[in-house]
């Protein structure tokens, strides 16, 4: 189980911050939806599940060769489960993730991430931004490798962990349900972002 002590790059959600402002000198790179993904992993006592979610739109802003801003839309209807081969069981879990128990995609078909800052610390690059899920906006931070060239920008985060309950995803959370341990679903969700964009 991905417990708190094992959570990779656990990020504490905080109040949403002002989105990074760019000047007219900033160069915009449009995200490649096909080459950009959000990988996820969830856990319970009896095992883990993992999958991906596609990005439908987005862009980076670059100034003086450095990433200074960006906005991205995540298509929640595109969520997939990769670890279940049986088609019926896969469909059941995918449908459950889309339901009101989790992401409620009928009412919240997209999520979003808007960069509020990029900074260097402890020898790494950290990206801060507002993550909006189910119309709840919280600021998070994660380490990432960012590469900028004249024609392309790529961002690949290290795996990082958020607490799903901060975005009102409370199904079988130990904070809100009195269930046996083997019935609980871990609050932590591990994410990894990879975005490719071109001028």
PDB file of N, CA, C and O in Angstrom, residues 55-81:
ATOM      1  N   UNK A  55      -4.512  14.716 -21.940  1.00  0.00           N
ATOM      2  CA  UNK A  55      -4.696  16.161 -21.941  1.00  0.00           C
ATOM      3  C   UNK A  55      -5.348  16.575 -23.256  1.00  0.00           C
ATOM      4  O   UNK A  55      -4.973  16.083 -24.319  1.00  0.00           O
ATOM      5  N   UNK A  56      -6.328  17.455 -23.171  1.00  0.00           N
ATOM      6  CA  UNK A  56      -7.043  17.853 -24.378  1.00  0.00           C
ATOM      7  C   UNK A  56      -6.535  19.171 -24.950  1.00  0.00           C
ATOM      8  O   UNK A  56      -6.728  19.448 -26.132  1.00  0.00           O
ATOM      9  N   UNK A  57      -5.883  19.982 -24.130  1.00  0.00           N
ATOM     10  CA  UNK A  57      -5.413  21.282 -24.597  1.00  0.00           C
ATOM     11  C   UNK A  57      -4.400  21.824 -23.596  1.00  0.00           C
ATOM     12  O   UNK A  57      -4.358  21.413 -22.447  1.00  0.00           O
ATOM     13  N   UNK A  58      -3.581  22.775 -24.055  1.00  0.00           N
ATOM     14  CA  UNK A  58      -2.639  23.391 -23.138  1.00  0.00           C
ATOM     15  C   UNK A  58      -1.517  24.111 -23.853  1.00  0.00           C
ATOM     16  O   UNK A  58      -1.348  23.973 -25.067  1.00  0.00           O
ATOM     17  N   UNK A  59      -0.772  24.891 -23.088  1.00  0.00           N
ATOM     18  CA  UNK A  59       0.364  25.617 -23.659  1.00  0.00           C
ATOM     19  C   UNK A  59       1.352  25.980 -22.568  1.00  0.00           C
ATOM     20  O   UNK A  59       1.003  26.068 -21.384  1.00  0.00           O
ATOM     21  N   UNK A  60       2.603  26.185 -22.976  1.00  0.00           N
ATOM     22  CA  UNK A  60       3.658  26.707 -22.117  1.00  0.00           C
ATOM     23  C   UNK A  60       3.994  28.119 -22.569  1.00  0.00           C
ATOM     24  O   UNK A  60       3.918  28.430 -23.767  1.00  0.00           O
ATOM     25  N   UNK A  61       4.431  28.948 -21.651  1.00  0.00           N
ATOM     26  CA  UNK A  61       4.994  30.257 -21.975  1.00  0.00           C
ATOM     27  C   UNK A  61       6.461  30.257 -21.567  1.00  0.00           C
ATOM     28  O   UNK A  61       6.795  29.876 -20.436  1.00  0.00           O
ATOM     29  N   UNK A  62       7.325  30.665 -22.513  1.00  0.00           N
ATOM     30  CA  UNK A  62       8.768  30.654 -22.288  1.00  0.00           C
ATOM     31  C   UNK A  62       9.324  32.052 -22.504  1.00  0.00           C
ATOM     32  O   UNK A  62       8.965  32.734 -23.466  1.00  0.00           O
ATOM     33  N   UNK A  63      10.182  32.473 -21.581  1.00  0.00           N
ATOM     34  CA  UNK A  63      10.822  33.789 -21.710  1.00  0.00           C
ATOM     35  C   UNK A  63      12.298  33.647 -21.337  1.00  0.00           C
ATOM     36  O   UNK A  63      12.632  33.024 -20.323  1.00  0.00           O
ATOM     37  N   UNK A  64      13.165  34.191 -22.179  1.00  0.00           N
ATOM     38  CA  UNK A  64      14.619  34.096 -21.956  1.00  0.00           C
ATOM     39  C   UNK A  64      15.062  32.651 -21.769  1.00  0.00           C
ATOM     40  O   UNK A  64      15.934  32.339 -20.939  1.00  0.00           O
ATOM     41  N   UNK A  65      14.431  31.751 -22.529  1.00  0.00           N
ATOM     42  CA  UNK A  65      14.818  30.345 -22.496  1.00  0.00           C
ATOM     43  C   UNK A  65      14.339  29.566 -21.297  1.00  0.00           C
ATOM     44  O   UNK A  65      14.732  28.415 -21.099  1.00  0.00           O
ATOM     45  N   UNK A  66      13.472  30.171 -20.478  1.00  0.00           N
ATOM     46  CA  UNK A  66      12.989  29.491 -19.279  1.00  0.00           C
ATOM     47  C   UNK A  66      11.464  29.435 -19.262  1.00  0.00           C
ATOM     48  O   UNK A  66      10.795  30.355 -19.708  1.00  0.00           O
ATOM     49  N   UNK A  67      10.937  28.341 -18.711  1.00  0.00           N
ATOM     50  CA  UNK A  67       9.499  28.192 -18.558  1.00  0.00           C
ATOM     51  C   UNK A  67       8.997  29.170 -17.496  1.00  0.00           C
ATOM     52  O   UNK A  67       9.493  29.186 -16.376  1.00  0.00           O
ATOM     53  N   UNK A  68       8.012  29.981 -17.877  1.00  0.00           N
ATOM     54  CA  UNK A  68       7.498  30.977 -16.933  1.00  0.00           C
ATOM     55  C   UNK A  68       5.993  30.835 -16.679  1.00  0.00           C
ATOM     56  O   UNK A  68       5.447  31.487 -15.781  1.00  0.00           O
ATOM     57  N   UNK A  69       5.308  30.020 -17.467  1.00  0.00           N
ATOM     58  CA  UNK A  69       3.875  29.861 -17.261  1.00  0.00           C
ATOM     59  C   UNK A  69       3.314  28.740 -18.105  1.00  0.00           C
ATOM     60  O   UNK A  69       4.000  28.156 -18.953  1.00  0.00           O
ATOM     61  N   UNK A  70       2.049  28.428 -17.874  1.00  0.00           N
ATOM     62  CA  UNK A  70       1.394  27.389 -18.651  1.00  0.00           C
ATOM     63  C   UNK A  70       0.025  27.062 -18.094  1.00  0.00           C
ATOM     64  O   UNK A  70      -0.247  27.263 -16.900  1.00  0.00           O
ATOM     65  N   UNK A  71      -0.845  26.592 -18.966  1.00  0.00           N
ATOM     66  CA  UNK A  71      -2.192  26.176 -18.586  1.00  0.00           C
ATOM     67  C   UNK A  71      -2.540  24.899 -19.339  1.00  0.00           C
ATOM     68  O   UNK A  71      -2.266  24.793 -20.539  1.00  0.00           O
ATOM     69  N   UNK A  72      -3.189  23.950 -18.647  1.00  0.00           N
ATOM     70  CA  UNK A  72      -3.492  22.673 -19.270  1.00  0.00           C
ATOM     71  C   UNK A  72      -4.877  22.186 -18.874  1.00  0.00           C
ATOM     72  O   UNK A  72      -5.311  22.390 -17.746  1.00  0.00           O
ATOM     73  N   UNK A  73      -5.553  21.564 -19.828  1.00  0.00           N
ATOM     74  CA  UNK A  73      -6.865  20.975 -19.598  1.00  0.00           C
ATOM     75  C   UNK A  73      -6.732  19.458 -19.706  1.00  0.00           C
ATOM     76  O   UNK A  73      -6.155  18.941 -20.666  1.00  0.00           O
ATOM     77  N   UNK A  74      -7.272  18.753 -18.722  1.00  0.00           N
ATOM     78  CA  UNK A  74      -7.217  17.294 -18.676  1.00  0.00           C
ATOM     79  C   UNK A  74      -8.617  16.747 -18.933  1.00  0.00           C
ATOM     80  O   UNK A  74      -9.581  17.146 -18.275  1.00  0.00           O
ATOM     81  N   UNK A  75      -8.729  15.849 -19.910  1.00  0.00           N
ATOM     82  CA  UNK A  75     -10.016  15.264 -20.297  1.00  0.00           C
ATOM     83  C   UNK A  75     -10.329  14.084 -19.384  1.00  0.00           C
ATOM     84  O   UNK A  75      -9.840  12.982 -19.582  1.00  0.00           O
ATOM     85  N   UNK A  76     -11.181  14.298 -18.382  1.00  0.00           N
ATOM     86  CA  UNK A  76     -11.464  13.255 -17.400  1.00  0.00           C
ATOM     87  C   UNK A  76     -12.232  12.078 -18.006  1.00  0.00           C
ATOM     88  O   UNK A  76     -12.201  10.974 -17.476  1.00  0.00           O
ATOM     89  N   UNK A  77     -12.908  12.292 -19.115  1.00  0.00           N
ATOM     90  CA  UNK A  77     -13.598  11.200 -19.784  1.00  0.00           C
ATOM     91  C   UNK A  77     -12.622  10.200 -20.393  1.00  0.00           C
ATOM     92  O   UNK A  77     -13.020   9.077 -20.748  1.00  0.00           O
ATOM     93  N   UNK A  78     -11.364  10.600 -20.539  1.00  0.00           N
ATOM     94  CA  UNK A  78     -10.370   9.730 -21.184  1.00  0.00           C
ATOM     95  C   UNK A  78      -9.645   8.824 -20.192  1.00  0.00           C
ATOM     96  O   UNK A  78      -8.723   8.102 -20.577  1.00  0.00           O
ATOM     97  N   UNK A  79     -10.049   8.823 -18.926  1.00  0.00           N
ATOM     98  CA  UNK A  79      -9.349   8.027 -17.919  1.00  0.00           C
ATOM     99  C   UNK A  79      -9.365   6.545 -18.289  1.00  0.00           C
ATOM    100  O   UNK A  79     -10.384   6.011 -18.724  1.00  0.00           O
ATOM    101  N   UNK A  80      -8.203   5.908 -18.174  1.00  0.00           N
ATOM    102  CA  UNK A  80      -8.081   4.482 -18.484  1.00  0.00           C
ATOM    103  C   UNK A  80      -7.466   3.741 -17.306  1.00  0.00           C
ATOM    104  O   UNK A  80      -6.783   4.326 -16.463  1.00  0.00           O
ATOM    105  N   UNK A  81      -7.710   2.440 -17.283  1.00  0.00           N
ATOM    106  CA  UNK A  81      -7.089   1.536 -16.316  1.00  0.00           C
ATOM    107  C   UNK A  81      -6.178   0.597 -17.103  1.00  0.00           C
ATOM    108  O   UNK A  81      -6.616  -0.043 -18.057  1.00  0.00           O
TER     109      UNK A  81
END
